[in-house]
Amino acid sequence: MFTLFHKAKSRSSSIVWLFEELGVPYETKEVSIRSMDGSGAIDPANPHPHGKVPALEHDGHRVFEIAAITAYLADLFPEKGLAPAPSDPLRGEYLSWLAYRPGVLEPAMMMRRLSVKHVYGAMGWAPAYEVEAVLNQTLSERAYLLGENFSAADIATGGAIDFLMKFKLLTATPVLKAYTESLAARPAYQKAMAV
Ligand SMILES: N[C@@H](CCC(=O)N[C@@H](CS)C(=O)NCC(=O)O)C(=O)O
């Protein structure tokens, strides 16, 4: 059984969306988290080492971090076609876009919001304007991050593009708007946003 530790309208919504795309049974446990305004507290029931969401429990084992949970679940159900198999030539690009969300996209956008100067060579990610250029270039050439087929990378990194644009951390260009609109039109996305 899968138990997702969740908070409505947070990063854990990406994993609800993934479960809905996979169409497999899961349960959600709503937990409290610390908020930006200082309210809220870590829920002792949450197995995440920092009390964050999402966290997943599967048969007594925990998985945390969106990229890891996404890779884990998509690989468990290869028949659903959301992750290229290890032997597939697209596997490398798929894993790269999964890692891009926490490793490049989110830090770059948060640093810009916090007015932290980017120092080439010192940061493990590119500056926000460069990340925006890469995303716009990539998604002007293809419908999804991997090409013409939707994959779990569009849930992890595409989902982040969607929420970063909503919070005005990422510039809403026509290319990124068209991409996130195509994600939002998916029934699984709509179901997830209501949970
Ligand atoms: N790097 C984590 C980020 C998770 C995260 O920061 N989630 C937020 C909710 S959107 C949270 O739990 N915040 C509470 C806190 O920072 O303590 C991931 O990708 O899973």
PDB file of N, CA, C and O and ligand atoms in Angstrom, residues 9-12 33-35 42 48 50-54 64-67 101-102 106, ligand 1:
ATOM      1  N   LYS A   9      -2.560  21.770  -2.090  1.00  0.00           N
ATOM      2  CA  LYS A   9      -1.972  22.907  -2.817  1.00  0.00           C
ATOM      3  C   LYS A   9      -0.519  23.152  -2.410  1.00  0.00           C
ATOM      4  O   LYS A   9      -0.091  24.276  -2.108  1.00  0.00           O
ATOM      5  N   SER A  10       0.238  22.081  -2.358  1.00  0.00           N
ATOM      6  CA  SER A  10       1.666  22.198  -2.059  1.00  0.00           C
ATOM      7  C   SER A  10       2.423  21.330  -3.064  1.00  0.00           C
ATOM      8  O   SER A  10       1.825  20.749  -3.978  1.00  0.00           O
ATOM      9  N   ARG A  11       3.732  21.201  -2.836  1.00  0.00           N
ATOM     10  CA  ARG A  11       4.523  20.374  -3.757  1.00  0.00           C
ATOM     11  C   ARG A  11       4.035  18.928  -3.782  1.00  0.00           C
ATOM     12  O   ARG A  11       4.256  18.218  -4.770  1.00  0.00           O
ATOM     13  N   SER A  12       3.394  18.455  -2.714  1.00  0.00           N
ATOM     14  CA  SER A  12       2.935  17.060  -2.735  1.00  0.00           C
ATOM     15  C   SER A  12       1.788  16.843  -3.727  1.00  0.00           C
ATOM     16  O   SER A  12       1.477  15.700  -4.074  1.00  0.00           O
ATOM     17  N   ILE A  33       2.565  21.354   8.107  1.00  0.00           N
ATOM     18  CA  ILE A  33       3.960  21.699   7.788  1.00  0.00           C
ATOM     19  C   ILE A  33       4.222  23.132   8.262  1.00  0.00           C
ATOM     20  O   ILE A  33       3.278  23.871   8.540  1.00  0.00           O
ATOM     21  N   ARG A  34       5.501  23.506   8.302  1.00  0.00           N
ATOM     22  CA  ARG A  34       5.844  24.887   8.648  1.00  0.00           C
ATOM     23  C   ARG A  34       5.567  25.780   7.433  1.00  0.00           C
ATOM     24  O   ARG A  34       5.913  25.411   6.310  1.00  0.00           O
ATOM     25  N   SER A  35       4.950  26.944   7.685  1.00  0.00           N
ATOM     26  CA  SER A  35       4.632  27.859   6.580  1.00  0.00           C
ATOM     27  C   SER A  35       5.553  29.064   6.578  1.00  0.00           C
ATOM     28  O   SER A  35       6.187  29.361   7.595  1.00  0.00           O
ATOM     29  N   ILE A  42       5.898  20.995  12.201  1.00  0.00           N
ATOM     30  CA  ILE A  42       6.133  19.662  11.661  1.00  0.00           C
ATOM     31  C   ILE A  42       5.172  18.686  12.321  1.00  0.00           C
ATOM     32  O   ILE A  42       4.955  18.734  13.531  1.00  0.00           O
ATOM     33  N   HIS A  48       9.083  12.256   6.643  1.00  0.00           N
ATOM     34  CA  HIS A  48      10.102  13.047   5.943  1.00  0.00           C
ATOM     35  C   HIS A  48      11.142  13.546   6.964  1.00  0.00           C
ATOM     36  O   HIS A  48      10.765  14.050   8.021  1.00  0.00           O
ATOM     37  N   HIS A  50      12.850  16.140   7.191  1.00  0.00           N
ATOM     38  CA  HIS A  50      12.740  17.567   7.526  1.00  0.00           C
ATOM     39  C   HIS A  50      11.288  17.976   7.761  1.00  0.00           C
ATOM     40  O   HIS A  50      10.984  19.172   7.770  1.00  0.00           O
ATOM     41  N   GLY A  51      10.412  17.007   7.876  1.00  0.00           N
ATOM     42  CA  GLY A  51       9.002  17.317   8.123  1.00  0.00           C
ATOM     43  C   GLY A  51       8.320  17.978   6.947  1.00  0.00           C
ATOM     44  O   GLY A  51       7.312  18.671   7.093  1.00  0.00           O
ATOM     45  N   LYS A  52       8.875  17.790   5.740  1.00  0.00           N
ATOM     46  CA  LYS A  52       8.303  18.419   4.555  1.00  0.00           C
ATOM     47  C   LYS A  52       7.358  17.458   3.832  1.00  0.00           C
ATOM     48  O   LYS A  52       7.302  16.267   4.137  1.00  0.00           O
ATOM     49  N   VAL A  53       6.632  17.987   2.842  1.00  0.00           N
ATOM     50  CA  VAL A  53       5.833  17.151   1.947  1.00  0.00           C
ATOM     51  C   VAL A  53       6.332  17.406   0.524  1.00  0.00           C
ATOM     52  O   VAL A  53       6.754  18.525   0.216  1.00  0.00           O
ATOM     53  N   PRO A  54       6.291  16.400  -0.335  1.00  0.00           N
ATOM     54  CA  PRO A  54       5.732  15.063  -0.119  1.00  0.00           C
ATOM     55  C   PRO A  54       6.710  14.123   0.568  1.00  0.00           C
ATOM     56  O   PRO A  54       7.927  14.275   0.481  1.00  0.00           O
ATOM     57  N   PHE A  64      11.462  10.074  -0.020  1.00  0.00           N
ATOM     58  CA  PHE A  64      11.185  11.510   0.062  1.00  0.00           C
ATOM     59  C   PHE A  64      11.929  12.237  -1.055  1.00  0.00           C
ATOM     60  O   PHE A  64      12.826  11.674  -1.668  1.00  0.00           O
ATOM     61  N   GLU A  65      11.546  13.470  -1.311  1.00  0.00           N
ATOM     62  CA  GLU A  65      11.991  14.321  -2.425  1.00  0.00           C
ATOM     63  C   GLU A  65      11.201  13.960  -3.687  1.00  0.00           C
ATOM     64  O   GLU A  65      11.170  12.799  -4.115  1.00  0.00           O
ATOM     65  N   ILE A  66      10.592  14.985  -4.282  1.00  0.00           N
ATOM     66  CA  ILE A  66       9.714  14.781  -5.450  1.00  0.00           C
ATOM     67  C   ILE A  66      10.398  13.990  -6.554  1.00  0.00           C
ATOM     68  O   ILE A  66       9.810  13.066  -7.126  1.00  0.00           O
ATOM     69  N   ALA A  67      11.646  14.359  -6.862  1.00  0.00           N
ATOM     70  CA  ALA A  67      12.317  13.683  -7.980  1.00  0.00           C
ATOM     71  C   ALA A  67      12.471  12.191  -7.682  1.00  0.00           C
ATOM     72  O   ALA A  67      12.252  11.341  -8.566  1.00  0.00           O
ATOM     73  N   ARG A 101      14.537  19.843 -11.680  1.00  0.00           N
ATOM     74  CA  ARG A 101      13.632  20.613 -10.814  1.00  0.00           C
ATOM     75  C   ARG A 101      14.303  21.026  -9.501  1.00  0.00           C
ATOM     76  O   ARG A 101      14.435  22.217  -9.219  1.00  0.00           O
ATOM     77  N   PRO A 102      14.729  20.051  -8.666  1.00  0.00           N
ATOM     78  CA  PRO A 102      15.324  20.472  -7.388  1.00  0.00           C
ATOM     79  C   PRO A 102      16.750  20.980  -7.520  1.00  0.00           C
ATOM     80  O   PRO A 102      17.213  21.767  -6.692  1.00  0.00           O
ATOM     81  N   GLU A 106      14.389  25.155  -9.231  1.00  0.00           N
ATOM     82  CA  GLU A 106      13.914  25.785  -7.989  1.00  0.00           C
ATOM     83  C   GLU A 106      14.978  26.687  -7.351  1.00  0.00           C
ATOM     84  O   GLU A 106      14.668  27.822  -6.980  1.00  0.00           O
TER      85      GLU A 106
HETATM   86  N1  LIG B   1      13.031  19.456  -2.090  1.00  0.00           N
HETATM   87  C1  LIG B   1      11.736  19.031  -1.602  1.00  0.00           C
HETATM   88  C2  LIG B   1      10.922  20.251  -1.256  1.00  0.00           C
HETATM   89  C3  LIG B   1       9.729  19.906  -0.405  1.00  0.00           C
HETATM   90  C4  LIG B   1       9.138  21.159   0.245  1.00  0.00           C
HETATM   91  O1  LIG B   1       9.828  22.141   0.532  1.00  0.00           O
HETATM   92  N2  LIG B   1       7.805  21.145   0.471  1.00  0.00           N
HETATM   93  C5  LIG B   1       7.186  22.238   1.158  1.00  0.00           C
HETATM   94  C6  LIG B   1       5.706  22.315   0.791  1.00  0.00           C
HETATM   95  S1  LIG B   1       5.435  22.987  -0.828  1.00  0.00           S
HETATM   96  C7  LIG B   1       7.234  21.997   2.655  1.00  0.00           C
HETATM   97  O2  LIG B   1       7.025  20.883   3.086  1.00  0.00           O
HETATM   98  N3  LIG B   1       7.517  23.053   3.429  1.00  0.00           N
HETATM   99  C8  LIG B   1       7.579  22.964   4.849  1.00  0.00           C
HETATM  100  C9  LIG B   1       8.957  23.281   5.380  1.00  0.00           C
HETATM  101  O3  LIG B   1       9.764  23.893   4.657  1.00  0.00           O
HETATM  102  O4  LIG B   1       9.231  22.903   6.516  1.00  0.00           O
HETATM  103  C10 LIG B   1      11.051  18.175  -2.675  1.00  0.00           C
HETATM  104  O5  LIG B   1      11.288  18.413  -3.870  1.00  0.00           O
HETATM  105  O6  LIG B   1      10.304  17.236  -2.338  1.00  0.00           O
END
